[in-house]
Tab-separated table of C-alpha atoms and ligand atoms in Angstrom:
chain	number	residue	atom	x	y	z
V	286	MET	CA	-9.291	-17.636	-7.077
V	287	PRO	CA	-10.674	-14.144	-8.217
V	288	PRO	CA	-11.517	-13.880	-11.592
V	289	VAL	CA	-9.551	-11.620	-14.157
V	290	SER	CA	-10.220	-11.472	-17.937
V	291	ARG	CA	-8.912	-8.313	-20.038
V	292	ASP	CA	-11.832	-6.150	-18.343
V	293	THR	CA	-10.131	-5.939	-15.265
V	294	ALA	CA	-8.194	-3.258	-13.462
V	295	LEU	CA	-5.227	-5.512	-10.919
V	296	LEU	CA	-4.489	-3.279	-8.197
V	297	LEU	CA	-2.233	-4.164	-5.891
V	298	ASP	CA	-0.664	-4.188	-1.914
V	299	ILE	CA	2.862	-4.504	-1.651
V	300	ASP	CA	4.248	-5.486	1.516
V	301	GLY	CA	2.180	-8.277	3.220
V	302	THR	CA	0.267	-8.977	0.042
V	303	LEU	CA	2.884	-9.185	-2.802
V	304	LEU	CA	5.644	-9.489	-0.925
V	305	ASP	CA	6.354	-11.634	2.517
V	306	MET	CA	6.843	-8.531	5.313
V	307	ALA	CA	10.816	-8.509	6.673
V	308	ARG	CA	12.533	-7.100	9.533
V	309	SER	CA	12.659	-3.687	7.390
V	310	PRO	CA	11.104	-1.690	4.364
V	311	GLU	CA	14.149	-2.160	2.838
V	312	ARG	CA	15.421	-6.299	3.461
V	313	VAL	CA	12.102	-7.347	1.616
V	314	ILE	CA	12.735	-8.973	-1.495
V	315	VAL	CA	10.952	-9.377	-5.010
V	316	PRO	CA	11.185	-12.771	-6.667
V	317	VAL	CA	12.285	-12.826	-10.111
V	318	ASP	CA	9.313	-14.259	-11.510
V	319	LEU	CA	6.858	-12.779	-9.602
V	320	LEU	CA	8.313	-8.950	-11.348
V	321	ARG	CA	8.104	-10.901	-14.827
V	322	ALA	CA	4.761	-11.908	-14.767
V	323	LEU	CA	3.594	-8.495	-13.336
V	324	ASP	CA	5.089	-6.810	-16.602
V	325	ARG	CA	3.226	-9.500	-18.992
V	326	LEU	CA	-0.083	-8.842	-16.985
V	327	ALA	CA	0.474	-4.870	-17.020
V	328	ARG	CA	1.074	-5.661	-20.613
V	329	ASP	CA	-2.010	-8.133	-21.561
V	330	LEU	CA	-4.172	-5.582	-18.877
V	331	SER	CA	-3.353	-2.519	-20.903
V	332	GLY	CA	-1.631	-0.756	-18.237
V	333	ALA	CA	-4.457	-1.092	-15.785
V	334	LEU	CA	-2.092	-2.639	-12.779
V	335	ALA	CA	-1.097	-0.444	-9.923
V	336	PHE	CA	0.771	-0.444	-6.899
V	337	VAL	CA	-1.621	0.374	-4.323
V	338	SER	CA	1.231	0.859	-1.181
V	339	GLY	CA	2.062	2.904	1.574
V	340	ARG	CA	5.127	3.040	0.504
V	341	SER	CA	6.820	6.564	-1.039
V	342	LEU	CA	6.732	6.635	-5.514
V	343	VAL	CA	10.656	6.223	-5.143
V	344	SER	CA	10.819	2.911	-3.117
V	345	ILE	CA	8.044	1.440	-4.829
V	346	ASP	CA	10.518	1.843	-8.115
V	347	LYS	CA	12.879	1.259	-6.406
V	348	LEU	CA	11.536	-2.859	-5.708
V	349	PHE	CA	10.295	-3.295	-9.124
V	350	ALA	CA	12.832	-1.053	-11.457
V	351	PRO	CA	12.676	-1.680	-14.752
V	352	LEU	CA	8.964	-1.783	-14.173
V	353	ARG	CA	7.278	1.206	-13.580
V	354	PRO	CA	2.895	1.039	-13.431
V	355	ALA	CA	0.464	3.197	-11.843
V	356	ALA	CA	0.622	3.254	-8.679
V	357	ILE	CA	-0.669	4.971	-5.441
V	358	GLY	CA	2.328	5.301	-2.692
V	359	ALA	CA	2.250	7.023	0.420
V	360	HIS	CA	-1.397	5.762	1.580
V	361	GLY	CA	-3.173	7.539	-1.661
V	362	GLY	CA	-0.504	10.999	-0.752
V	363	GLU	CA	0.812	10.035	-4.135
V	364	ILE	CA	-0.555	9.234	-7.088
V	365	ARG	CA	0.575	8.232	-10.476
V	366	SER	CA	-1.480	7.483	-13.316
V	367	ALA	CA	-0.269	4.937	-15.645
V	368	GLY	CA	0.562	7.877	-18.224
V	369	GLY	CA	3.778	8.786	-15.650
V	370	ARG	CA	1.642	11.636	-14.093
V	371	VAL	CA	2.222	11.967	-10.310
V	372	LEU	CA	-0.225	13.958	-8.137
V	373	ARG	CA	1.527	14.319	-4.381
V	374	ALA	CA	-1.021	15.506	-1.426
V	375	PRO	CA	0.914	18.416	0.992
V	376	PRO	CA	3.294	17.790	3.670
V	377	VAL	CA	2.993	16.256	6.874
V	378	PRO	CA	3.448	19.293	8.710
V	379	GLU	CA	6.897	20.021	10.500
V	380	SER	CA	4.874	20.046	14.506
V	381	VAL	CA	3.828	16.900	13.581
V	382	ARG	CA	7.039	15.842	12.111
V	383	ASP	CA	9.316	16.891	15.376
V	384	ILE	CA	7.224	14.558	16.992
V	385	PHE	CA	7.727	11.442	15.455
V	386	VAL	CA	11.254	12.492	14.518
V	387	ARG	CA	11.846	12.506	18.772
V	388	LEU	CA	10.320	9.560	18.778
V	389	SER	CA	12.359	7.432	15.968
V	390	ARG	CA	15.639	8.593	18.134
V	391	SER	CA	13.685	7.468	21.556
V	392	THR	CA	14.499	4.225	21.724
V	393	PRO	CA	16.974	2.068	19.280
V	394	GLY	CA	15.492	0.117	16.890
V	395	LEU	CA	12.638	2.434	15.341
V	396	LEU	CA	12.696	3.155	11.977
V	397	LEU	CA	11.006	6.565	11.064
V	398	GLU	CA	10.704	6.573	7.034
V	399	ASP	CA	9.702	10.004	6.060
V	400	LYS	CA	7.683	9.996	2.559
V	401	GLY	CA	7.080	14.126	2.516
V	402	VAL	CA	3.551	13.340	2.051
V	403	GLY	CA	3.328	11.038	5.554
V	404	LEU	CA	5.403	9.520	7.990
V	405	ALA	CA	5.398	5.851	8.914
V	406	LEU	CA	7.198	5.081	12.472
V	407	HIS	CA	7.973	1.067	12.153
V	408	TYR	CA	8.540	-0.632	15.611
V	409	ARG	CA	8.981	-4.358	14.125
V	410	LEU	CA	12.763	-4.069	15.285
V	411	ALA	CA	11.946	-2.189	18.908
V	412	PRO	CA	8.331	-4.219	19.824
V	413	GLU	CA	8.203	-3.406	23.406
V	414	ALA	CA	8.391	0.040	22.155
V	415	LYS	CA	4.372	0.386	21.153
V	416	PRO	CA	2.786	0.966	24.500
V	417	MET	CA	5.851	3.950	24.842
V	418	LEU	CA	4.403	5.397	21.371
V	419	THR	CA	0.524	4.454	21.645
V	420	ALA	CA	0.433	6.746	24.764
V	421	ALA	CA	2.621	9.464	22.219
V	422	MET	CA	0.370	9.159	20.588
V	423	GLU	CA	-3.153	9.168	22.948
V	424	GLU	CA	-0.936	12.591	24.309
V	425	ASN	CA	-0.823	14.340	21.409
V	426	ALA	CA	-3.816	13.711	19.511
V	427	SER	CA	-5.167	17.257	20.465
V	428	LEU	CA	-2.117	18.791	17.708
V	429	PHE	CA	-2.721	16.054	15.636
V	430	GLU	CA	-6.428	17.194	15.372
V	431	ASP	CA	-5.407	20.252	14.670
V	432	GLU	CA	-2.782	20.097	12.167
V	433	LYS	CA	-5.619	17.601	10.807
V	434	VAL	CA	-3.334	14.838	10.620
V	435	HIS	CA	-4.620	11.272	11.439
V	436	ILE	CA	-2.913	8.694	12.529
V	437	GLN	CA	-3.161	4.864	11.895
V	438	TYR	CA	-1.260	1.677	13.015
V	439	GLY	CA	-0.496	-0.761	10.608
V	440	LYS	CA	1.607	-4.174	11.318
V	441	ALA	CA	4.316	-3.001	13.654
V	442	VAL	CA	4.086	0.427	11.929
V	443	ILE	CA	2.589	3.919	12.458
V	444	ASP	CA	1.523	5.878	9.858
V	445	ALA	CA	0.318	9.600	9.731
V	446	ARG	CA	-0.612	11.792	6.744
V	447	PRO	CA	-3.205	14.511	6.164
V	448	PHE	CA	-6.988	13.994	6.962
V	449	GLY	CA	-8.330	13.017	3.639
V	450	VAL	CA	-5.423	11.183	2.170
V	451	ASP	CA	-6.077	7.473	2.195
V	452	LYS	CA	-5.921	4.413	-0.407
V	453	GLY	CA	-9.762	4.234	-1.090
V	454	SER	CA	-9.567	7.875	-2.095
V	455	ALA	CA	-6.954	7.659	-4.089
V	456	VAL	CA	-8.076	3.964	-5.811
V	457	ALA	CA	-11.660	5.685	-7.064
V	458	ARG	CA	-9.216	8.560	-8.498
V	459	LEU	CA	-7.210	6.383	-10.512
V	460	ALA	CA	-10.209	3.995	-11.087
V	461	ARG	CA	-12.007	7.231	-13.041
V	462	GLN	CA	-8.927	7.310	-15.406
V	463	LYS	CA	-7.622	5.669	-18.129
V	464	PRO	CA	-7.257	3.235	-18.739
V	465	PHE	CA	-8.461	1.564	-15.638
V	466	ALA	CA	-11.907	3.393	-16.436
V	467	GLY	CA	-14.958	0.846	-17.125
V	468	ARG	CA	-12.635	-1.920	-16.061
V	469	THR	CA	-13.606	-3.949	-13.259
V	470	ILE	CA	-11.320	-3.726	-10.506
V	471	LEU	CA	-9.456	-6.403	-7.821
V	472	PHE	CA	-7.615	-5.160	-5.394
V	473	GLY	CA	-5.678	-7.160	-3.084
V	474	GLY	CA	-4.749	-6.368	0.298
V	475	ASP	CA	-3.267	-7.102	3.930
V	476	ASP	CA	-3.206	-4.589	6.709
V	477	THR	CA	-5.841	-1.810	7.892
V	478	THR	CA	-5.092	0.634	5.478
V	479	ASP	CA	-6.455	-1.315	2.822
V	480	LEU	CA	-10.047	-1.195	4.387
V	481	ASP	CA	-10.299	1.553	3.023
V	482	VAL	CA	-10.189	0.134	-0.059
V	483	PHE	CA	-12.422	-2.262	0.457
V	484	ARG	CA	-15.054	0.601	1.899
V	485	VAL	CA	-15.530	2.262	-1.762
V	486	LEU	CA	-14.839	-1.383	-3.850
V	487	PRO	CA	-18.542	-1.770	-3.625
V	488	ARG	CA	-19.398	1.957	-5.153
V	489	LEU	CA	-17.174	1.727	-7.460
V	490	GLY	CA	-18.509	-1.521	-8.290
V	491	GLY	CA	-15.122	-4.045	-7.709
V	492	HIS	CA	-14.173	-6.988	-6.216
V	493	GLY	CA	-11.996	-7.419	-3.210
V	494	PHE	CA	-9.242	-10.352	-2.180
V	495	SER	CA	-7.806	-9.872	0.840
V	496	VAL	CA	-4.111	-11.946	2.564
V	497	GLY	CA	-3.870	-13.757	5.893
V	498	ARG	CA	-7.339	-12.380	6.369
V	499	ARG	CA	-10.376	-12.307	5.753
V	500	PHE	CA	-11.854	-8.568	5.296
V	501	PRO	CA	-15.422	-7.740	5.252
V	502	GLY	CA	-16.090	-7.917	1.745
V	503	ALA	CA	-13.125	-10.346	0.461
V	504	ASP	CA	-14.341	-12.727	-1.889
V	505	HIS	CA	-11.558	-14.581	-1.597
V	506	VAL	CA	-8.340	-14.948	1.283
V	507	PHE	CA	-4.487	-16.200	0.498
V	508	ALA	CA	-3.329	-17.620	3.400
V	509	SER	CA	0.065	-16.018	2.266
V	510	PRO	CA	1.790	-13.531	-0.047
V	511	ARG	CA	2.986	-16.807	-1.504
V	512	LEU	CA	0.185	-18.003	-2.998
V	513	VAL	CA	-0.431	-14.336	-4.178
V	514	ARG	CA	2.810	-14.432	-6.281
V	515	GLN	CA	1.416	-18.508	-7.022
V	516	TRP	CA	-1.432	-17.259	-8.370
V	517	LEU	CA	0.247	-14.191	-10.515
V	518	VAL	CA	2.598	-16.306	-12.075
V	519	GLN	CA	0.500	-18.816	-13.122
V	520	LEU	CA	-2.502	-16.321	-14.147
V	521	ALA	CA	0.545	-14.490	-16.761
V	522	GLU	CA	1.326	-18.200	-17.940
V	523	THR	CA	-1.715	-19.162	-19.629
V	524	GLY	CA	-3.049	-15.434	-20.115
V	525	VAL	CA	-5.890	-13.702	-19.045
V	526	GLY	CA	-8.680	-14.737	-21.215
V	527	ALA	CA	-11.148	-12.189	-22.363
V	528	SER	CA	-14.584	-10.991	-20.557
D	763	MG	MG1	0.338	-4.957	2.881
């Protein structure tokens, strides 16, 4: 298990890391013991616990209420400090939004998540649409390039967000702020967008674990989100030790 002390900053992806994937992002379940453990750990770490998610901050807060720690939302498009200050990237251009809206209406089961600073087109309920969506992304590649929008494929989802906005850059930024600065980062993630964090971890002197598959640079691999939750609950019960 990754070591955690009072000098650790715990940075956690949500879907596929803390929570089991569901048919749609709204249908995930946050177990009460996880919520309790996160609350306890956030206090033990003096607030140095943050979510790092593709979800918007609004969506994150709805899931984990009343817990409201520091958080990186929309793959880095939103950064909330431990003190509650929110930094937001500019919204995705209309031309790109139009394409995503049109695509989401083309096939039943496609779900568009509009985060303002980012778009996510989920096709978990319409996996047969994937070749069509991939073709549409390729067709519009030069428009995305002109609009400085980056397209990324995740687990049954296609994300669009401005150039320069990614989880890695956002983590590097958060790591400079109180109470994260000077702590050893421990990050956990499971999907392609989390690789951006694994890329900056060595520079930040941090460590990472992955879930479901081995990421380059990961110190530990959990087989499933359930095992991550088990570890966190146990950690909260025993308490984080002094360094
Ligand atoms: Mg994830």
